[in-house]
Short mmCIF file of C-alpha atoms and ligand atoms in Angstrom, two decimals:
data_model
loop_
_atom_site.label_atom_id
_atom_site.label_comp_id
_atom_site.label_asym_id
_atom_site.label_seq_id
_atom_site.Cartn_x
_atom_site.Cartn_y
_atom_site.Cartn_z
CA UNK U 1 113.73 112.46 152.43
CA UNK U 2 112.23 108.95 152.66
CA UNK U 3 110.97 107.12 149.59
CA UNK U 4 107.36 107.53 150.73
CA UNK U 5 107.80 111.26 151.08
CA UNK U 6 109.51 111.63 147.72
CA UNK U 7 106.94 109.59 145.77
CA UNK U 8 104.79 111.96 143.76
CA UNK U 9 101.02 111.82 143.44
CA UNK U 10 98.72 112.58 140.50
CA UNK U 11 98.36 116.07 141.94
CA UNK U 12 102.07 116.65 141.49
CA UNK U 13 101.64 115.86 137.80
CA UNK U 14 98.80 118.40 137.50
CA UNK U 15 99.87 121.66 135.88
CA UNK U 16 98.51 125.12 136.67
CA UNK U 17 96.74 125.24 133.28
CA UNK U 18 93.00 124.67 133.22
CA UNK U 19 92.07 122.22 130.43
CA UNK U 20 90.28 123.92 127.55
CA UNK U 21 88.43 120.80 126.45
CA UNK U 22 84.63 120.82 126.11
CA UNK U 23 82.60 119.49 129.02
CA UNK U 24 82.21 115.72 128.70
CA UNK U 25 85.18 115.29 126.35
CA UNK U 26 86.85 111.89 126.67
CA UNK U 27 90.25 113.61 126.85
CA UNK U 28 89.69 114.39 130.55
CA UNK U 29 89.62 110.73 131.46
CA UNK U 30 92.84 110.04 129.56
CA UNK U 31 94.60 112.95 131.28
CA UNK U 32 93.45 111.75 134.70
CA UNK U 33 94.65 108.20 134.13
CA UNK U 34 97.93 109.30 132.62
CA UNK U 35 98.82 111.45 135.65
CA UNK U 36 97.88 108.61 137.97
CA UNK U 37 99.90 106.11 135.98
CA UNK U 38 102.96 108.37 136.11
CA UNK U 39 102.59 108.75 139.87
CA UNK U 40 102.02 105.01 140.37
CA UNK U 41 105.21 104.30 138.44
CA UNK U 42 107.21 106.58 140.71
CA UNK U 43 108.24 108.85 137.83
CA UNK U 44 109.62 112.28 138.60
CA UNK U 45 108.17 115.29 136.78
CA UNK U 46 111.60 116.37 135.57
CA UNK U 47 112.32 113.03 133.86
CA UNK U 48 109.16 113.00 131.74
CA UNK U 49 108.42 114.79 128.45
CA UNK U 50 104.99 114.82 126.79
CA UNK U 51 105.22 115.59 123.08
CA UNK U 52 102.23 116.30 120.87
CA UNK U 53 101.19 117.54 117.45
CA UNK U 54 98.15 119.77 116.93
CA UNK U 55 94.54 118.98 117.80
CA UNK U 56 92.32 119.02 120.88
CA UNK U 57 94.09 115.92 122.19
CA UNK U 58 97.46 117.49 121.40
CA UNK U 59 96.86 120.07 124.15
CA UNK U 60 97.89 117.30 126.54
CA UNK U 61 101.40 118.64 127.34
CA UNK U 62 99.94 121.84 128.88
CA UNK U 63 98.03 119.86 131.47
CA UNK U 64 100.79 117.58 132.73
CA UNK U 65 103.35 119.23 135.01
CA UNK U 66 106.32 117.70 133.22
CA UNK U 67 108.40 118.98 130.34
CA UNK U 68 106.37 119.17 127.16
CA UNK U 69 106.36 120.12 123.51
CA UNK U 70 103.20 121.23 121.69
CA UNK U 71 104.48 120.72 118.19
CA UNK U 72 103.34 120.83 114.60
CA UNK U 73 100.38 118.98 113.12
CA UNK U 74 101.43 115.43 112.21
CA UNK U 75 104.98 115.79 113.52
CA UNK U 76 104.67 114.59 117.12
CA UNK U 77 106.32 111.27 116.32
CA UNK U 78 109.22 112.95 114.49
CA UNK U 79 109.89 115.37 117.36
CA UNK U 80 109.63 112.63 119.97
CA UNK U 81 112.01 110.45 117.93
CA UNK U 82 114.62 113.19 117.86
CA UNK U 83 114.25 113.84 121.56
CA UNK U 84 114.47 110.20 122.56
CA UNK U 85 117.51 109.65 120.33
CA UNK U 86 119.33 112.59 121.92
CA UNK U 87 118.13 112.03 125.50
CA UNK U 88 117.39 108.30 125.85
CA UNK U 89 117.22 108.53 129.65
CA UNK U 90 113.96 110.54 129.52
CA UNK U 91 110.50 108.99 129.69
CA UNK U 92 108.93 110.27 126.47
CA UNK U 93 105.17 110.16 125.89
CA UNK U 94 103.46 111.16 122.65
CA UNK U 95 99.89 112.52 122.73
CA UNK U 96 98.35 112.48 119.27
CA UNK U 97 94.96 112.34 117.55
CA UNK U 98 93.68 110.16 114.72
CA UNK U 99 94.09 113.11 112.35
CA UNK U 100 97.50 114.05 113.71
CA UNK U 101 98.96 110.53 113.75
CA UNK U 102 97.20 108.77 110.90
CA UNK U 103 96.39 111.47 108.36
CA UNK U 104 99.00 114.22 108.01
CA UNK U 105 101.39 112.31 110.27
CA UNK U 106 100.78 108.86 108.79
CA UNK U 107 104.23 108.58 107.26
CA UNK U 108 105.99 109.54 110.51
CA UNK U 109 103.73 107.17 112.43
CA UNK U 110 104.62 104.13 110.32
CA UNK U 111 108.36 104.75 110.43
CA UNK U 112 108.47 105.55 114.13
CA UNK U 113 106.63 102.33 114.89
CA UNK U 114 108.96 100.24 112.76
CA UNK U 115 112.08 101.92 114.24
CA UNK U 116 110.95 100.95 117.72
CA UNK U 117 112.32 103.86 119.74
CA UNK U 118 111.36 103.53 123.40
CA UNK U 119 108.34 105.87 123.19
CA UNK U 120 104.87 105.62 124.71
CA UNK U 121 102.25 106.72 122.20
CA UNK U 122 98.75 107.63 123.34
CA UNK U 123 96.61 107.81 120.24
CA UNK U 124 93.31 109.58 120.98
CA UNK U 125 90.94 108.23 118.33
CA UNK U 126 87.65 110.16 118.22
CA UNK U 127 87.11 109.32 114.55
CA UNK U 128 86.88 113.04 113.70
CA UNK U 129 88.93 116.24 113.50
CA UNK U 130 87.85 117.92 116.72
CA UNK U 131 89.93 121.10 116.88
CA UNK U 132 89.09 122.20 113.35
CA UNK U 133 85.37 121.62 113.96
CA UNK U 134 84.31 118.24 112.73
CA UNK U 135 85.81 117.28 109.37
CA UNK U 136 85.96 113.52 108.80
CA UNK U 137 89.25 111.80 109.65
CA UNK U 138 90.95 108.64 108.37
CA UNK U 139 89.25 106.61 111.10
CA UNK U 140 85.72 108.00 110.56
CA UNK U 141 83.16 105.30 109.92
CA UNK U 142 81.68 104.73 106.47
CA UNK U 143 78.59 106.82 105.93
CA UNK U 144 79.40 109.38 108.67
CA UNK U 145 77.96 112.77 107.69
CA UNK U 146 80.28 115.64 108.52
CA UNK U 147 80.98 119.12 107.17
CA UNK U 148 83.41 117.58 104.67
CA UNK U 149 81.28 114.53 103.90
CA UNK U 150 77.73 115.89 103.73
CA UNK U 151 76.53 112.78 101.89
CA UNK U 152 78.42 110.38 104.12
CA UNK U 153 82.04 109.18 104.24
CA UNK U 154 83.01 106.83 101.41
CA UNK U 155 86.67 106.34 102.49
CA UNK U 156 87.34 102.99 104.11
CA UNK U 157 88.45 103.69 107.73
CA UNK U 158 91.93 102.85 108.99
CA UNK U 159 92.11 99.99 111.46
CA UNK U 160 94.76 101.44 113.80
CA UNK U 161 95.69 98.17 115.46
CA UNK U 162 96.10 96.36 112.13
CA UNK U 163 98.13 99.25 110.72
CA UNK U 164 100.42 99.32 113.77
CA UNK U 165 101.01 95.58 113.68
CA UNK U 166 101.64 95.82 109.95
CA UNK U 167 104.23 98.53 110.55
CA UNK U 168 106.08 96.20 112.92
CA UNK U 169 104.66 97.49 116.23
CA UNK U 170 106.11 95.80 119.31
CA UNK U 171 103.40 96.84 121.81
CA UNK U 172 99.87 97.36 120.56
CA UNK U 173 96.80 97.96 122.75
CA UNK U 174 93.32 99.45 122.53
CA UNK U 175 91.19 100.89 125.34
CA UNK U 176 88.00 102.90 125.81
CA UNK U 177 88.11 106.33 127.44
CA UNK U 178 85.51 105.17 129.96
CA UNK U 179 87.57 102.22 131.20
CA UNK U 180 89.67 104.30 133.61
CA UNK U 181 91.46 101.72 135.74
CA UNK U 182 91.96 99.40 132.75
CA UNK U 183 93.51 102.29 130.80
CA UNK U 184 95.82 103.21 133.67
CA UNK U 185 97.14 99.65 133.94
CA UNK U 186 97.76 99.52 130.21
CA UNK U 187 99.65 102.84 130.36
CA UNK U 188 101.90 101.27 132.97
CA UNK U 189 102.48 98.17 130.86
CA UNK U 190 103.18 100.43 127.87
CA UNK U 191 105.79 102.36 129.85
CA UNK U 192 107.47 99.15 131.04
CA UNK U 193 107.84 97.97 127.45
CA UNK U 194 111.20 98.84 125.94
CA UNK U 195 110.22 99.94 122.45
CA UNK U 196 107.43 101.95 120.84
CA UNK U 197 104.19 101.24 122.70
CA UNK U 198 100.97 102.28 121.02
CA UNK U 199 97.78 102.60 123.06
CA UNK U 200 94.82 103.50 120.88
CA UNK U 201 92.04 105.11 122.91
CA UNK U 202 88.48 105.22 121.65
CA UNK U 203 87.72 108.76 122.81
CA UNK U 204 84.29 110.29 122.63
CA UNK U 205 83.98 113.78 121.15
CA UNK U 206 80.54 114.85 122.39
CA UNK U 207 80.55 117.92 120.15
CA UNK U 208 81.36 116.62 116.68
CA UNK U 209 81.01 112.82 116.85
CA UNK U 210 79.02 112.01 119.94
CA UNK U 211 78.37 108.33 120.58
CA UNK U 212 80.86 107.11 117.97
CA UNK U 213 81.71 104.26 120.34
CA UNK U 214 78.26 103.93 121.92
CA UNK U 215 77.93 100.45 120.53
CA UNK U 216 80.86 99.44 122.78
CA UNK U 217 79.82 101.48 125.82
CA UNK U 218 76.00 101.34 125.99
CA UNK U 219 75.15 99.15 128.92
CA UNK U 220 72.65 97.06 126.96
CA UNK U 221 75.06 96.32 124.13
CA UNK U 222 78.64 96.44 125.35
CA UNK U 223 78.78 92.90 126.75
CA UNK U 224 77.94 91.47 123.34
CA UNK U 225 80.05 93.83 121.28
CA UNK U 226 83.26 94.01 123.36
CA UNK U 227 85.87 91.43 124.18
CA UNK U 228 88.37 92.10 127.00
CA UNK U 229 91.72 90.41 126.39
CA UNK U 230 93.48 88.88 129.37
CA UNK U 231 96.82 87.15 129.07
CA UNK U 232 96.49 83.37 129.43
CA UNK U 233 92.69 83.51 129.66
CA UNK U 234 90.13 82.15 127.17
CA UNK U 235 88.33 84.61 124.88
CA UNK U 236 84.94 84.86 126.57
CA UNK U 237 82.30 87.59 126.32
CA UNK U 238 78.55 88.22 126.65
CA UNK U 239 76.48 89.41 129.61
CA UNK U 240 76.68 86.02 131.33
CA UNK U 241 80.07 85.22 129.88
CA UNK U 242 78.18 82.67 127.84
CA UNK U 243 79.95 83.21 124.53
CA UNK U 244 83.44 82.23 123.55
CA UNK U 245 85.72 82.35 120.54
CA UNK U 246 87.44 79.31 119.17
CA UNK U 247 89.74 78.94 116.21
CA UNK U 248 88.84 76.62 113.38
CA UNK U 249 92.20 76.61 111.59
CA UNK U 250 92.79 80.34 111.17
CA UNK U 251 89.09 81.20 111.29
CA UNK U 252 87.65 82.58 114.55
CA UNK U 253 84.18 81.28 115.40
CA UNK U 254 81.75 82.39 118.11
CA UNK U 255 80.52 79.46 120.20
CA UNK U 256 77.71 79.24 122.74
CA UNK U 257 79.09 78.10 126.09
CA UNK U 258 75.60 76.96 127.17
CA UNK U 259 75.82 74.33 124.48
CA UNK U 260 76.78 71.08 126.24
CA UNK U 261 78.98 70.02 123.33
CA UNK U 262 81.22 73.11 123.80
CA UNK U 263 83.83 73.20 126.54
CA UNK U 264 86.00 76.11 127.72
CA UNK U 265 88.99 73.96 126.87
CA UNK U 266 88.15 74.38 123.17
CA UNK U 267 88.44 78.15 123.35
CA UNK U 268 91.21 80.39 122.05
CA UNK U 269 93.56 81.30 124.91
CA UNK U 270 94.92 84.82 124.65
CA UNK U 271 98.68 84.96 124.17
CA UNK U 272 99.87 88.54 123.83
CA UNK U 273 103.23 87.34 122.47
CA UNK U 274 101.70 85.54 119.48
CA UNK U 275 101.92 87.80 116.43
CA UNK U 276 99.89 85.55 114.17
CA UNK U 277 96.99 85.51 116.61
CA UNK U 278 97.33 89.25 117.25
CA UNK U 279 96.89 89.80 113.52
CA UNK U 280 93.72 87.70 113.51
CA UNK U 281 92.40 89.59 116.57
CA UNK U 282 93.15 92.93 114.90
CA UNK U 283 90.73 91.93 112.14
CA UNK U 284 87.83 91.70 114.58
CA UNK U 285 86.77 95.07 113.21
CA UNK U 286 83.25 94.76 111.82
CA UNK U 287 80.67 97.34 112.81
CA UNK U 288 78.11 95.71 115.14
CA UNK U 289 75.50 98.20 113.86
CA UNK U 290 75.95 96.82 110.34
CA UNK U 291 76.24 93.15 111.35
CA UNK U 292 74.90 92.17 114.75
CA UNK U 293 76.43 88.67 114.55
CA UNK U 294 79.94 90.00 113.97
CA UNK U 295 82.94 89.17 116.12
CA UNK U 296 83.25 91.41 119.21
CA UNK U 297 85.71 94.34 119.21
CA UNK U 298 88.80 93.47 121.33
CA UNK U 299 90.13 95.77 124.07
CA UNK U 300 93.39 95.30 125.94
CA UNK U 301 96.85 94.29 124.84
CA UNK U 302 96.92 92.63 121.44
CA UNK U 303 100.62 92.10 121.11
CA UNK U 304 103.94 92.51 122.91
CA UNK U 305 107.25 91.63 121.28
CA UNK U 306 109.88 91.32 123.97
CA UNK U 307 113.05 90.66 122.06
CA UNK U 308 113.35 93.53 119.58
CA UNK U 309 116.00 96.09 120.47
CA UNK U 310 115.08 99.76 120.85
CA UNK U 311 116.47 101.98 118.08
CA UNK U 312 118.42 104.23 120.44
CA UNK U 313 120.24 101.26 121.98
CA UNK U 314 121.49 100.13 118.58
CA UNK U 315 122.48 103.69 117.70
CA UNK U 316 124.39 104.12 120.97
CA UNK U 317 126.20 100.88 120.29
CA UNK U 318 127.27 102.07 116.85
CA UNK U 319 128.47 105.40 118.24
CA UNK U 320 130.44 103.66 120.97
CA UNK U 321 131.99 101.37 118.37
CA UNK U 322 132.93 104.31 116.15
CA UNK U 323 134.48 106.10 119.12
CA UNK U 324 136.35 103.05 120.36
CA UNK U 325 139.34 103.94 118.20
CA UNK U 326 139.67 107.20 120.09
CA UNK U 327 138.19 110.62 119.57
CA UNK U 328 139.06 112.54 116.43
CA UNK U 329 138.88 116.22 115.60
CA UNK U 330 136.86 118.05 112.96
CA UNK U 331 140.09 119.06 111.23
CA UNK U 332 141.24 115.45 111.00
CA UNK U 333 137.88 114.45 109.61
CA UNK U 334 137.93 117.17 106.96
CA UNK U 335 141.50 116.47 105.96
CA UNK U 336 141.24 112.71 106.34
CA UNK U 337 141.35 109.97 103.69
CA UNK U 338 137.55 109.59 103.36
CA UNK U 339 137.19 112.37 100.85
CA UNK U 340 135.63 112.56 97.41
CA UNK U 341 136.85 114.51 94.43
CA UNK U 342 134.05 115.93 92.33
CA UNK U 343 135.13 116.41 88.71
C1 LIG Q 401 100.14 121.59 108.69
C2 LIG Q 401 98.75 121.76 109.25
N1 LIG Q 401 97.70 121.27 108.55
C3 LIG Q 401 96.47 121.38 109.05
C4 LIG Q 401 96.26 121.99 110.25
C5 LIG Q 401 94.86 122.13 110.77
N2 LIG Q 401 94.54 121.17 111.81
C6 LIG Q 401 94.80 121.45 113.11
S1 LIG Q 401 94.25 120.26 114.14
C7 LIG Q 401 93.68 119.35 112.84
C8 LIG Q 401 92.96 118.03 113.05
C9 LIG Q 401 92.98 117.53 114.42
O1 LIG Q 401 92.38 116.27 114.47
P1 LIG Q 401 92.93 115.13 115.41
O2 LIG Q 401 94.38 114.92 115.23
O3 LIG Q 401 92.09 113.93 115.18
O4 LIG Q 401 92.75 115.72 116.87
P2 LIG Q 401 91.48 116.12 117.73
O5 LIG Q 401 91.34 117.60 117.57
O6 LIG Q 401 90.30 115.38 117.18
O7 LIG Q 401 91.85 115.69 119.10
C10 LIG Q 401 93.91 119.98 111.63
C11 LIG Q 401 93.51 119.45 110.30
C12 LIG Q 401 97.38 122.48 110.95
N3 LIG Q 401 97.27 123.04 112.16
N4 LIG Q 401 98.60 122.36 110.42
S1 LIG Q 402 85.78 119.37 120.11
FE1 LIG Q 402 85.51 117.23 120.75
S2 LIG Q 402 87.59 116.41 121.02
FE2 LIG Q 402 87.72 118.67 121.00
S3 LIG Q 402 87.64 119.26 123.17
FE3 LIG Q 402 85.56 119.38 122.34
S4 LIG Q 402 84.67 117.39 122.81
FE4 LIG Q 402 86.89 117.16 123.01
#
């Protein structure tokens, strides 16, 4: 068979299960782009595993014609870590929600990120618990009225990008469910990265939290509220690309590019390998509805660390070193000198 004939298409990654998501759910777009990204990368269905927890978004493994595990709420990262450690040759993707990853699974999330196994994490953030019918989640916005916050949420929401960088994340990105092609390209970059890649997706739940990201998607507002990060390019936004960001020391400032005294050369140039700047960008997190002059919300790749080893590589190395003296037997181990006497 020639290479062209053997290359799979998105259709080959489509399972025989009909998605049970509500009409208009942002999850459809993510599924579509994921299948396309896998096909574009020339992956084979038998070398991919999609692991999830529990939630609407965690139904993902059913709809991709690869191996899959629909796991336990909050434990997607733990299961994927075990799998990747045992079978490092597989391409392992984690589908998880904001409740699954950041609430009940928060502990697993932090430690998986810092361990840096070569996993690709797709974090569907709809700022609500969808499957269990609309309780507020750790990313819900202040004041959001839900069945569990009838007077409005008073918990301060988690900033996923800041949390992931803080946990030592080596690939951190954010996209909107509506930005299909952009999302697909970032999935491919995430898969290329050797280490834990986190792609947070702002995903609309039209049933329980409709329009949560409207301020970044409405055509009249998005140009002023969103900032698209491009490697090596200045931070520019606005309908006519007339606004830029420059750094005054460590303080980001919005400048008007129509002002003759401001030049593009003064602007902040995006460098996805600069952790300090990624941390400043992560803090562009104000709500444009509460402060219309706030810094725009960044989308794209915040940070990539190229040099950190993947956990499973280091583990393999240790195992190889331990075995270099020859293979032992269980009997030798049990009867060997490394024993303890308990008195
Ligand atoms: C141990 C455990 N606790 C709680 C639940 C109930 N539960 C199932 S899904 C879910 C929340 C899902 O929210 P999220 O992860 O944001 O996914 P979404 O449905 O919004 O995609 C909860 C609380 C459960 N299944 N198991
Ligand atoms: S409840 Fe919300 S997140 Fe769940 S399938 Fe329906 S629209 Fe999607």
